[in-house]
CSV table of C-alpha atoms in Angstrom, one decimal:
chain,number,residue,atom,x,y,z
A,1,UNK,CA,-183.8,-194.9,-9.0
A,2,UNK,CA,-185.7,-193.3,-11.7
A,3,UNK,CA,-188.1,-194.5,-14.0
A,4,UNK,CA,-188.2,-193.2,-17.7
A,5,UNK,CA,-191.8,-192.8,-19.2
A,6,UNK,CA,-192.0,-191.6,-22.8
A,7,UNK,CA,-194.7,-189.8,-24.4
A,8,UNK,CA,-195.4,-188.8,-28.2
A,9,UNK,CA,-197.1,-185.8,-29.5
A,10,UNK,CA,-196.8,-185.2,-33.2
A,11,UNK,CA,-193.6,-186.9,-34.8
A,12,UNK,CA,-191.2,-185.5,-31.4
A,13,UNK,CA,-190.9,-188.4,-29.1
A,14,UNK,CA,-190.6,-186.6,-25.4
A,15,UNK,CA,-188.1,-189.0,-22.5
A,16,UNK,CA,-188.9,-187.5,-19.4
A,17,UNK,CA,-187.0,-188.9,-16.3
A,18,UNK,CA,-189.6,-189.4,-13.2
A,19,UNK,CA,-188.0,-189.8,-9.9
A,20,UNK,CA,-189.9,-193.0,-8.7
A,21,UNK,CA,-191.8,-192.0,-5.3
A,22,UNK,CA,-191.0,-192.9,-1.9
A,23,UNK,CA,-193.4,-194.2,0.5
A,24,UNK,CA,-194.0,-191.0,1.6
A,25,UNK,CA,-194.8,-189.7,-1.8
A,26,UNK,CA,-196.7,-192.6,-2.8
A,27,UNK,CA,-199.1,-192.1,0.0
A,28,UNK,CA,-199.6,-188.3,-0.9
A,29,UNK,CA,-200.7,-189.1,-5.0
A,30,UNK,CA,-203.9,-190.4,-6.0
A,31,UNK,CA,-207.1,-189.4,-3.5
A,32,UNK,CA,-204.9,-187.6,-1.3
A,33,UNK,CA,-203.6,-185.2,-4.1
A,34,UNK,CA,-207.0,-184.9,-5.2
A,35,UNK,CA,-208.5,-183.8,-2.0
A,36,UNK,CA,-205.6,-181.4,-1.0
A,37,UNK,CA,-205.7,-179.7,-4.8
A,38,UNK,CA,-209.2,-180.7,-6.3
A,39,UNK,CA,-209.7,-183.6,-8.8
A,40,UNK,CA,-210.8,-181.3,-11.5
A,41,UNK,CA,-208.0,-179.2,-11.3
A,42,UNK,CA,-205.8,-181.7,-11.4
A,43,UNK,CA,-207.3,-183.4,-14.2
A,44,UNK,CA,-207.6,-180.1,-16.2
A,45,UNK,CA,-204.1,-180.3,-15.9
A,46,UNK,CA,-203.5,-183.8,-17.2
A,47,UNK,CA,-205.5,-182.6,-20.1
A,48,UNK,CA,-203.9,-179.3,-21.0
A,49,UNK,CA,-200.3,-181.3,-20.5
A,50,UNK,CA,-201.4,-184.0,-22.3
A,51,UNK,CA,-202.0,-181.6,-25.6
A,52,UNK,CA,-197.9,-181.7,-25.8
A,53,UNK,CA,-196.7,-185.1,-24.0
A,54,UNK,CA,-199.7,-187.8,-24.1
A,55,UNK,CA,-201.0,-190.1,-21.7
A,56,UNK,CA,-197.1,-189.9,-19.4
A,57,UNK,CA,-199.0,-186.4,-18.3
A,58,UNK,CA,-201.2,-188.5,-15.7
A,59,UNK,CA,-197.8,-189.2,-13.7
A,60,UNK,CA,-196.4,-186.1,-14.0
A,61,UNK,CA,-199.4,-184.3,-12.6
A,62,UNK,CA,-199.3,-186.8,-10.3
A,63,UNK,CA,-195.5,-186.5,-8.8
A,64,UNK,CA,-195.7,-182.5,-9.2
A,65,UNK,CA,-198.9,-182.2,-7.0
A,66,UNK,CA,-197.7,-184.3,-4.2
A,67,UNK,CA,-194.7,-181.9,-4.4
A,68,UNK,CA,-195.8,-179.0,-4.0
A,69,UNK,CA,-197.1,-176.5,-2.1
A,70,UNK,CA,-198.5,-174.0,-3.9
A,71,UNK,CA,-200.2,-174.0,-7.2
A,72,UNK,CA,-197.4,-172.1,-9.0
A,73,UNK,CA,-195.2,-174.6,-8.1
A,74,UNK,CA,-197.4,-177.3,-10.1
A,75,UNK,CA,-197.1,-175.1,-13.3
A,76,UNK,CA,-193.7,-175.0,-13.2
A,77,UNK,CA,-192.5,-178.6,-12.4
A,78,UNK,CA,-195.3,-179.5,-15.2
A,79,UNK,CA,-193.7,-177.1,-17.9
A,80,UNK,CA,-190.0,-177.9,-17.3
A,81,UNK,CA,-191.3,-181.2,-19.0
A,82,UNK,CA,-192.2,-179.6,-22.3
A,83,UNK,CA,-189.0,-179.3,-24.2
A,84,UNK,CA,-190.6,-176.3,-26.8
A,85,UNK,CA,-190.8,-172.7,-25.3
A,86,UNK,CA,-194.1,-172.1,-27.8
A,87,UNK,CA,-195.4,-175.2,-26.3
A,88,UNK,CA,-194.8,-173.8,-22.6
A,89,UNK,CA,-195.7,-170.5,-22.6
A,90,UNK,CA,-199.3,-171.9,-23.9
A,91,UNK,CA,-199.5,-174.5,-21.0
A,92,UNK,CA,-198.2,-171.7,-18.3
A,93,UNK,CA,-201.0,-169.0,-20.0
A,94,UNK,CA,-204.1,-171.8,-19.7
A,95,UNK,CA,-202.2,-173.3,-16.3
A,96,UNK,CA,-202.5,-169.8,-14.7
A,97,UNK,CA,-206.2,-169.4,-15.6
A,98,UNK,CA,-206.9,-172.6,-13.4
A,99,UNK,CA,-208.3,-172.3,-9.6
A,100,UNK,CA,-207.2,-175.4,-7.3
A,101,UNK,CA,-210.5,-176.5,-5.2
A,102,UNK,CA,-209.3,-178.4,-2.5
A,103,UNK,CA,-207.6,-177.4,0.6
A,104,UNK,CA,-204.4,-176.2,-0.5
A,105,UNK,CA,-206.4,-173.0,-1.8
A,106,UNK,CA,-207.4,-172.2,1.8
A,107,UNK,CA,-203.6,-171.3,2.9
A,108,UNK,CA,-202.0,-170.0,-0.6
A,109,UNK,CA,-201.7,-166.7,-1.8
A,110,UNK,CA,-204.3,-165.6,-4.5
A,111,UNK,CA,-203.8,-166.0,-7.5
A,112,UNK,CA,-204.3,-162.7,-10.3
A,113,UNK,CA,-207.0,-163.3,-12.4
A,114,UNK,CA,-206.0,-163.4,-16.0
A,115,UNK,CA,-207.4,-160.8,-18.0
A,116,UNK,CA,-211.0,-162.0,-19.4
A,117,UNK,CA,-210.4,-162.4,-23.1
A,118,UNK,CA,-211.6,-159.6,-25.6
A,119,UNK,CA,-215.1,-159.8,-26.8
A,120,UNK,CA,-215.2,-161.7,-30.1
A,121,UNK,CA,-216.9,-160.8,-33.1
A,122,UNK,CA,-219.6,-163.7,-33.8
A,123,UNK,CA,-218.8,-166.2,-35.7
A,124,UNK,CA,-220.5,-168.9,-37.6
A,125,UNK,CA,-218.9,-172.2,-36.6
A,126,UNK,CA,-219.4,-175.2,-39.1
A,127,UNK,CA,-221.3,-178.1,-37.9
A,128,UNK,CA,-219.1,-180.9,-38.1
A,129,UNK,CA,-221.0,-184.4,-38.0
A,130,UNK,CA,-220.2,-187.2,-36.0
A,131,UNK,CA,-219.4,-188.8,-39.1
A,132,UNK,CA,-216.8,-186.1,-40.5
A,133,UNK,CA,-215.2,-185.9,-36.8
A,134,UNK,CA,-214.7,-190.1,-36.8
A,135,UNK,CA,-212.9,-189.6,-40.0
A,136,UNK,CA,-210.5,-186.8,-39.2
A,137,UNK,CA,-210.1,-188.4,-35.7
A,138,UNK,CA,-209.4,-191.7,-37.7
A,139,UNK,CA,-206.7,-190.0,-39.9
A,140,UNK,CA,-205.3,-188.0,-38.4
A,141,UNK,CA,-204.9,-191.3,-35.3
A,142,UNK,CA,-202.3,-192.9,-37.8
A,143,UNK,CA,-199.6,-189.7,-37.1
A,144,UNK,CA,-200.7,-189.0,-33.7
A,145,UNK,CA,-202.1,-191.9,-31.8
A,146,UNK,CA,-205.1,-192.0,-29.4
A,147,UNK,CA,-204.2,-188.1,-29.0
A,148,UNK,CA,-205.8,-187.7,-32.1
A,149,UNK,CA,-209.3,-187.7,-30.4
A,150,UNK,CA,-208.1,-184.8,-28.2
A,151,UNK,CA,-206.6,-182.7,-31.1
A,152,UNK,CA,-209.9,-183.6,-33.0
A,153,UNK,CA,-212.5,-181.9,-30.6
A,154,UNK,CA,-210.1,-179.5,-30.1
A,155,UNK,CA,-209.7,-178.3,-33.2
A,156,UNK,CA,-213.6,-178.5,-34.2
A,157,UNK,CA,-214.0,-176.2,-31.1
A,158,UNK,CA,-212.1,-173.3,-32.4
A,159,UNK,CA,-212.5,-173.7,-36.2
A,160,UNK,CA,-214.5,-171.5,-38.2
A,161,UNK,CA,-214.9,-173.1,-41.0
A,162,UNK,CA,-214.4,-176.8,-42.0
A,163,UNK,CA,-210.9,-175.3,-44.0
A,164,UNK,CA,-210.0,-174.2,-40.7
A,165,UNK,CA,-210.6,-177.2,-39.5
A,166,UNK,CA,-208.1,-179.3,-41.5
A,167,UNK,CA,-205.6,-177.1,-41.5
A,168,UNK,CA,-205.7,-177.0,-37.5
A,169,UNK,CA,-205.5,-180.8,-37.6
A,170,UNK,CA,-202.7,-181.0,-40.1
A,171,UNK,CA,-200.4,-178.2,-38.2
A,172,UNK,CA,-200.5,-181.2,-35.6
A,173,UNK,CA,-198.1,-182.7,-37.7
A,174,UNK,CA,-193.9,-181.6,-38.2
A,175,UNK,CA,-193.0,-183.7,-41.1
A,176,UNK,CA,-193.9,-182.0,-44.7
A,177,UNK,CA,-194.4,-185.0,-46.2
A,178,UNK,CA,-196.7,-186.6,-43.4
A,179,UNK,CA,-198.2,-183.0,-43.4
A,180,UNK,CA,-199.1,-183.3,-47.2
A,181,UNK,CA,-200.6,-186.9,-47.0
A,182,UNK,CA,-203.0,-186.0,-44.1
A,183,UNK,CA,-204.3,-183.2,-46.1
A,184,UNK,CA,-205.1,-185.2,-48.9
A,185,UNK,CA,-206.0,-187.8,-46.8
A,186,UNK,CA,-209.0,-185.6,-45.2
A,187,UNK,CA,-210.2,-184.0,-48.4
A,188,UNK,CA,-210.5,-187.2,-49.7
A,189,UNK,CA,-212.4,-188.6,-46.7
A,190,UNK,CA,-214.3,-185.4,-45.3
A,191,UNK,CA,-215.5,-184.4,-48.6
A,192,UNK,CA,-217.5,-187.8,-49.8
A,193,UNK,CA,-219.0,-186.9,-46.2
């Protein structure tokens, strides 16, 4: 038997077939997972899957820990689920960055350290009010869902300047036309802020 789950990021709705766990498999999610790979890992990984599917990455984390045995393993099952290659390379590059902490870490081969990342020039990043990030999260919640929250900090963490900003929340979006209300839709709203 399987069990479909369906998640939504931007306007692609995402089917992915989950084979429903044996007994065996049941017993291994949840705390045992955890212990055996490190609740922080795993829930980095819900979080950096969750980017592309939404809230169906919980399960999928879930099913491919239980599976596996080593951490490579996890990436892999995880980014067979994301249907865009731009979309999997980006999970795989964060993905390998990661360090399991439980157990499993004592008897799998090291992983290579990525590369640190070059030395940036400083920037000056725009402080974005509580008030201005409740009204992009708001807006941009009517495309995208509870997601939006996600995509919101996300994108006020790498902007560098409030332009930036918007048009990092509106590439969130496919559709043109969806594209071109959501950016009138936050200068409207973010400006009287």
């Amino acid at each position: 038997m399987r069990e479909v789950a369906a998640g939504r990021a931007g306007n692609d709705a995402t089917i992915v077939a989950v084979p429903r766990p044996g007994p065996r498999a049941e017993s291994l999610t949840g705390s045992t997972a955890a212990a055996r790979w490190g609740a922080g890992f795993l829930k980095t990984l819900e979080d950096l899957l969750a980017v592309h599917l939404g809230p169906i990455a919980t399960v999928l984390v879930r099913n491919a820990a239980s599976r596996a045995s080593r951490p490579e393993e996890i990436y892999d099952s995880l980014a067979s689920a994301l249907t865009k290659p731009a979309d999997r390379a980006e999970f795989l590059r964060r993905a390998a960055a990661l360090r399991p902490s439980g157990e499993a870490t004592q008897h799998a081969a090291p992983i290579a350290a990525a590369p640190p990342p070059p030395p940036a020039a400083p920037t000056m990043r725009p402080t974005l009010s509580p008030a201005v990030l409740q009204a992009a999260e708001t807006a941009l919640a009517h495309y995208m869902g509870p997601i939006a929250k996600l995509l919101v900090r996300r994108a006020a963490d790498q902007a560098g300047s409030i332009d930036d900003f918007r048009d990092r929340l509106i590439a969130n979006l496919a559709k043109p036309d969806e594209a071109a209300a959501l950016r009138r839709k936050l200068a409207q709203d973010l400006d009287r802020l």
